[in-house]
Coordinates of N, CA and C in Angstrom, one line a residue:
M672 N -41.7 16.0 10.9 CA -40.5 16.0 10.0 C -39.6 16.4 10.5
P673 N -38.4 15.4 11.4 CA -36.9 16.2 11.8 C -36.3 17.5 10.9
R674 N -35.8 18.4 11.5 CA -34.9 19.4 11.0 C -33.9 19.4 11.1
W675 N -32.9 18.7 10.0 CA -31.6 19.1 10.7 C -30.8 20.2 10.1
P676 N -29.9 20.8 11.3 CA -29.5 21.6 11.3 C -28.1 21.5 10.2
L677 N -28.2 22.5 9.2 CA -27.3 23.2 8.4 C -25.6 22.8 8.7
S678 N -24.8 22.8 9.9 CA -23.8 22.5 10.1 C -24.2 21.2 10.7
G679 N -25.0 20.4 11.1 CA -25.4 19.3 11.3 C -25.4 18.4 9.4
G680 N -26.1 18.5 8.8 CA -26.1 18.2 7.2 C -24.6 18.3 6.9
L681 N -24.2 19.2 6.6 CA -22.9 19.4 6.3 C -21.7 18.8 7.2
G682 N -21.6 18.2 8.0 CA -20.7 17.5 9.3 C -21.1 15.7 8.3
I683 N -22.1 15.5 8.2 CA -22.4 14.3 7.6 C -22.3 14.0 6.0
L684 N -22.3 15.3 5.5 CA -21.6 15.3 3.9 C -20.5 15.3 3.9
A685 N -19.6 15.7 5.3 CA -18.1 16.1 5.3 C -17.5 14.2 5.3
S686 N -18.7 14.1 6.5 CA -17.7 12.3 7.2 C -18.3 11.2 6.1
L687 N -18.9 11.2 5.4 CA -19.2 10.7 3.5 C -18.1 10.7 2.8
Q688 N -17.8 12.0 3.0 CA -16.8 12.1 1.8 C -15.3 11.8 2.1
L689 N -14.9 12.0 3.6 CA -14.0 11.2 4.0 C -13.8 9.5 3.6
A690 N -15.0 8.9 4.1 CA -15.2 7.6 3.9 C -15.0 7.5 2.2
G691 N -15.2 8.0 1.3 CA -15.5 7.6 0.2 C -13.8 8.1 -0.3
C692 N -13.2 8.6 0.3 CA -11.5 9.6 0.0 C -10.5 7.7 0.5
G693 N -11.1 7.1 1.0 CA -10.3 6.2 1.7 C -9.9 6.0 2.9
F694 N -9.9 7.0 3.7 CA -9.8 7.6 4.9 C -10.1 6.1 5.7
G695 N -11.1 4.9 5.6 CA -11.2 4.1 6.3 C -10.1 3.2 6.0
D696 N -9.3 3.2 4.9 CA -8.1 2.6 4.8 C -7.1 2.8 5.8
L697 N -7.5 3.8 6.7 CA -6.4 4.1 8.0 C -6.5 3.0 8.6
F698 N -7.5 2.5 9.2 CA -8.2 1.8 10.3 C -8.2 0.7 9.8
R699 N -7.7 -0.4 8.4 CA -7.7 -1.4 8.0 C -6.7 -2.2 9.1
A700 N -7.5 -3.8 9.1 CA -5.9 -4.2 10.0 C -5.0 -4.9 8.9
P701 N -4.2 -4.9 9.3 CA -2.6 -5.2 8.5 C -2.8 -6.2 7.9
G702 N -2.1 -6.9 6.4 CA -2.5 -8.0 6.4 C -1.1 -8.5 5.0
P703 N -1.3 -9.4 4.0 CA -0.4 -10.2 2.8 C -0.4 -8.7 1.8
A704 N 0.6 -8.8 1.6 CA 0.4 -7.8 0.3 C 0.9 -8.6 -0.7
D705 N -0.9 -8.3 -1.6 CA -0.3 -9.3 -2.9 C -0.4 -8.0 -4.1
G706 N -0.3 -8.8 -5.3 CA -0.2 -8.0 -6.2 C 1.2 -7.1 -6.3
V707 N 1.9 -7.6 -5.6 CA 3.4 -6.7 -5.7 C 4.3 -7.5 -7.3
L708 N 4.6 -6.0 -7.7 CA 5.6 -6.4 -8.7 C 7.0 -5.7 -8.9
F709 N 8.1 -6.5 -8.5 CA 9.1 -5.6 -8.8 C 9.8 -5.2 -10.2
V710 N 10.3 -4.2 -10.7 CA 10.9 -3.7 -12.0 C 12.2 -3.2 -11.6
F711 N 13.5 -4.3 -12.2 CA 15.3 -3.8 -12.0 C 15.2 -2.7 -12.9
Q712 N 15.6 -1.7 -12.8 CA 15.9 -0.7 -13.9 C 17.5 -0.4 -13.8
S713 N 18.7 -1.0 -13.0 CA 19.3 -1.2 -13.1 C 20.0 -2.3 -13.9
D714 N 21.7 -2.0 -14.5 CA 22.4 -2.6 -14.9 C 22.0 -4.1 -14.4
T715 N 22.1 -5.5 -14.9 CA 22.4 -6.4 -14.3 C 23.8 -7.3 -14.5
L716 N 24.3 -7.0 -15.4 CA 25.8 -7.0 -16.3 C 26.8 -5.9 -15.6
L717 N 27.6 -6.6 -14.3 CA 28.6 -5.9 -14.2 C 30.1 -6.2 -14.3
D718 N 30.8 -5.2 -14.2 CA 32.6 -5.9 -14.5 C 32.9 -6.2 -13.3
V719 N 33.9 -6.4 -13.2 CA 34.8 -6.2 -11.4 C 35.1 -5.6 -11.5
G720 N 34.9 -4.8 -10.1 CA 35.0 -3.3 -9.9 C 33.9 -2.6 -10.0
D721 N 33.0 -2.7 -10.8 CA 32.2 -1.8 -10.5 C 30.9 -2.1 -9.7
T722 N 30.3 -0.7 -9.3 CA 29.8 -0.3 -8.4 C 28.5 0.7 -9.1
V723 N 27.3 -0.5 -9.0 CA 26.5 0.2 -9.9 C 24.8 0.7 -8.8
P724 N 24.2 1.7 -9.1 CA 23.1 2.4 -7.9 C 22.3 1.1 -8.4
L725 N 21.4 0.7 -7.1 CA 20.0 -0.2 -7.7 C 19.0 0.0 -7.3
V726 N 18.8 -0.1 -8.5 CA 17.0 0.8 -8.5 C 16.3 -0.2 -9.5
V727 N 15.3 -0.1 -8.3 CA 14.0 -1.2 -8.6 C 13.1 0.2 -8.4
A728 N 11.8 -0.2 -9.1 CA 10.2 0.4 -8.6 C 9.6 -0.8 -8.3
V729 N 8.6 -0.3 -7.3 CA 7.3 -1.4 -6.4 C 6.4 -1.0 -7.2
I730 N 5.5 -2.0 -7.9 CA 4.2 -1.9 -8.6 C 3.5 -2.2 -7.4
A731 N 2.4 -1.9 -6.9 CA 1.5 -2.7 -6.0 C -0.1 -2.7 -6.6
D732 N -0.7 -3.5 -6.9 CA -2.4 -3.1 -7.4 C -1.9 -2.6 -8.6
G733 N -0.8 -2.2 -9.5 CA -1.1 -1.3 -10.4 C -0.7 0.1 -9.9
Q734 N -0.3 0.4 -9.2 CA 0.2 1.6 -8.3 C 1.3 1.5 -8.2
M735 N 2.2 2.6 -8.8 CA 3.9 2.5 -8.4 C 4.3 2.8 -6.6
L736 N 4.4 2.4 -6.3 CA 4.7 2.9 -4.6 C 5.8 4.1 -4.4
P737 N 5.6 5.0 -3.9 CA 6.9 6.2 -4.0 C 7.4 5.7 -2.9
N738 N 9.3 5.9 -3.2 CA 9.8 5.1 -1.7 C 10.0 4.5 -1.3
P739 N 9.5 3.2 -1.9 CA 9.7 1.9 -1.0 C 10.8 1.3 -0.3
R740 N 10.5 1.1 0.7 CA 11.6 0.4 1.9 C 11.6 -1.3 0.9
I741 N 13.1 -1.4 1.3 CA 13.3 -2.5 0.6 C 14.9 -2.9 1.2
V742 N 14.7 -4.5 1.0 CA 16.0 -4.7 1.8 C 16.3 -6.0 0.6
I743 N 18.3 -5.8 0.7 CA 18.4 -6.4 -1.0 C 19.4 -7.6 0.0
A744 N 19.6 -8.5 -0.4 CA 21.0 -9.6 0.1 C 21.6 -9.9 -1.3
S745 N 22.7 -10.3 -1.3 CA 23.1 -11.4 -2.0 C 23.3 -12.4 -1.9
S746 N 23.1 -13.4 -2.9 CA 23.5 -15.0 -2.6 C 25.0 -15.1 -2.6
D747 N 25.6 -14.6 -2.6 CA 27.1 -14.8 -3.6 C 27.9 -13.5 -3.2
T748 N 28.3 -13.4 -1.5 CA 28.7 -11.8 -1.4 C 30.4 -12.0 -2.4
T749 N 31.0 -13.1 -2.2 CA 32.1 -12.8 -3.1 C 32.3 -13.4 -4.6
R750 N 31.1 -12.8 -4.8 CA 30.4 -12.4 -6.6 C 30.6 -10.7 -7.0
L751 N 29.2 -11.0 -6.0 CA 28.4 -9.7 -6.0 C 27.9 -9.2 -4.6
A752 N 28.7 -8.1 -3.7 CA 28.2 -7.4 -2.8 C 27.4 -6.1 -2.9
V753 N 27.1 -6.1 -1.8 CA 25.7 -5.0 -1.7 C 26.6 -4.2 -0.5
T754 N 26.4 -2.6 -0.6 CA 27.0 -1.5 -0.2 C 26.2 -1.5 1.5
P755 N 27.2 -1.0 2.3 CA 26.2 -1.3 3.6 C 24.9 -0.3 3.5
A756 N 24.8 0.8 2.2 CA 23.5 1.9 2.6 C 22.6 0.6 2.2
G757 N 23.0 -0.2 1.8 CA 21.9 -1.1 0.8 C 21.3 -0.2 -0.8
D758 N 22.2 0.4 -1.2 CA 21.8 1.0 -2.4 C 22.5 1.0 -3.8
A759 N 23.5 -0.2 -3.9 CA 23.7 -0.3 -4.6 C 24.7 -1.5 -4.7
V760 N 25.3 -2.3 -5.8 CA 25.8 -3.4 -5.6 C 26.7 -3.3 -6.4
I761 N 27.7 -4.3 -6.0 CA 29.6 -4.1 -6.3 C 29.9 -5.3 -7.1
G762 N 30.2 -5.4 -8.8 CA 31.1 -6.5 -9.1 C 32.6 -6.9 -8.6
V763 N 32.5 -7.9 -7.8 CA 33.2 -8.7 -7.3 C 34.1 -9.3 -7.5
R764 N 33.7 -10.3 -7.9 CA 34.3 -11.2 -8.6 C 33.2 -11.6 -9.7
Q765 N 33.9 -12.6 -10.8 CA 33.6 -13.2 -12.1 C 32.7 -13.7 -11.7
G766 N 31.5 -13.9 -12.8 CA 30.4 -15.0 -12.1 C 29.2 -14.5 -12.1
L767 N 27.8 -15.5 -11.8 CA 27.2 -15.4 -11.4 C 26.3 -15.1 -9.5
A768 N 25.4 -14.4 -9.7 CA 25.0 -14.8 -8.1 C 23.8 -14.0 -8.5
D769 N 22.6 -13.9 -7.5 CA 21.5 -13.5 -7.0 C 21.3 -13.0 -6.4
L770 N 20.4 -11.6 -6.8 CA 20.1 -10.8 -5.7 C 18.6 -10.6 -5.3
D771 N 18.5 -11.0 -4.0 CA 17.0 -11.6 -3.0 C 16.4 -9.6 -2.5
V772 N 15.2 -9.4 -3.0 CA 15.2 -7.9 -3.3 C 13.6 -8.3 -2.2
R773 N 13.3 -7.3 -1.1 CA 12.4 -8.3 -0.2 C 11.9 -6.8 0.0
L774 N 10.2 -6.6 0.1 CA 9.8 -4.9 0.3 C 9.2 -5.1 1.6
V775 N 9.4 -4.4 2.5 CA 8.9 -4.1 3.9 C 8.3 -3.3 4.4
G776 N 7.2 -3.6 5.7 CA 6.5 -2.0 5.8 C 5.6 -2.7 6.7
S777 N 5.5 -1.9 7.9 CA 5.1 -2.0 8.9 C 3.1 -2.8 8.7
I778 N 2.7 -2.7 7.4 CA 1.4 -3.0 7.6 C 1.4 -4.0 6.8
I779 N 2.5 -5.1 6.1 CA 2.3 -6.2 6.1 C 2.7 -7.5 6.4
T780 N 1.8 -8.3 7.0 CA 2.2 -9.2 7.9 C 2.3 -10.7 7.1
G781 N 2.6 -11.3 7.3 CA 3.3 -12.4 6.8 C 4.2 -12.5 6.1
E782 N 4.8 -13.3 5.0 CA 5.8 -13.2 3.9 C 5.9 -11.7 3.4
P783 N 7.0 -10.7 3.7 CA 6.7 -9.7 2.5 C 6.8 -10.4 1.4
P784 N 6.5 -9.9 0.6 CA 6.7 -9.8 -1.0 C 8.1 -9.9 -1.2
D785 N 8.8 -10.3 -2.0 CA 10.4 -10.6 -2.5 C 10.5 -11.1 -4.1
T786 N 11.5 -10.9 -4.7 CA 11.9 -11.0 -6.1 C 13.7 -11.5 -6.0
V787 N 13.7 -12.5 -6.9 CA 15.4 -12.8 -6.7 C 15.7 -11.9 -8.4
Q788 N 16.8 -11.3 -8.1 CA 17.3 -11.0 -9.7 C 18.4 -11.1 -9.9
R789 N 18.8 -12.2 -11.2 CA 20.3 -12.4 -11.1 C 21.2 -11.3 -12.1
F790 N 22.4 -11.5 -11.6 CA 23.3 -10.4 -12.1 C 24.6 -11.5 -12.2
R791 N 25.0 -11.0 -13.5 CA 26.5 -11.7 -13.5 C 27.6 -10.6 -14.0
V792 N 28.4 -11.1 -13.3 CA 29.7 -10.1 -13.0 C 31.3 -10.6 -13.8
V793 N 31.2 -9.5 -15.3 CA 32.3 -10.2 -16.0 C 34.0 -9.5 -16.0
P794 N 35.0 -10.4 -16.1 CA 36.4 -9.4 -16.2 C 36.6 -8.3 -16.8
Q795 N 37.3 -7.7 -16.1 CA 37.5 -5.7 -16.9 C 37.6 -5.9 -18.4

C-alpha cells in the first residue's frame, strides 16, 4: 500500500477545504441573477424641493449584498430628479413618478434584475 507523505496529505485536505468553502464559485461562469429582492428604506413621499437620500437594500438568495452597485433613473425628471451621484432623489414638481432601480454587476449576464418604486411629490 502506498504511503502518503504528511505534507502531501495536508495539501489534499487543504484543497478539499477550499473547495468546500465556495472557492469554486470564483471559476463559475457568469449567469442570470435569480432570487433578487430590492427593499426601499427611503421615504417615497417628498415635498417639492426636498432632497432625500436613496437607501435600497438588495437581498440575493436570502443574503443582503454589501455595497450593491445600482443604477437609478426617474420616469419623469420634471417631477422627480436623481442627483448626479445617483445617491438621492429630489422632489421637483407635484405629482407621481416612478424610479427604476437596476442592480449591475460584472457576473450578471442577460437582463440585470430591476424594480420600480413609485414616488409622490406634494406641494410644501
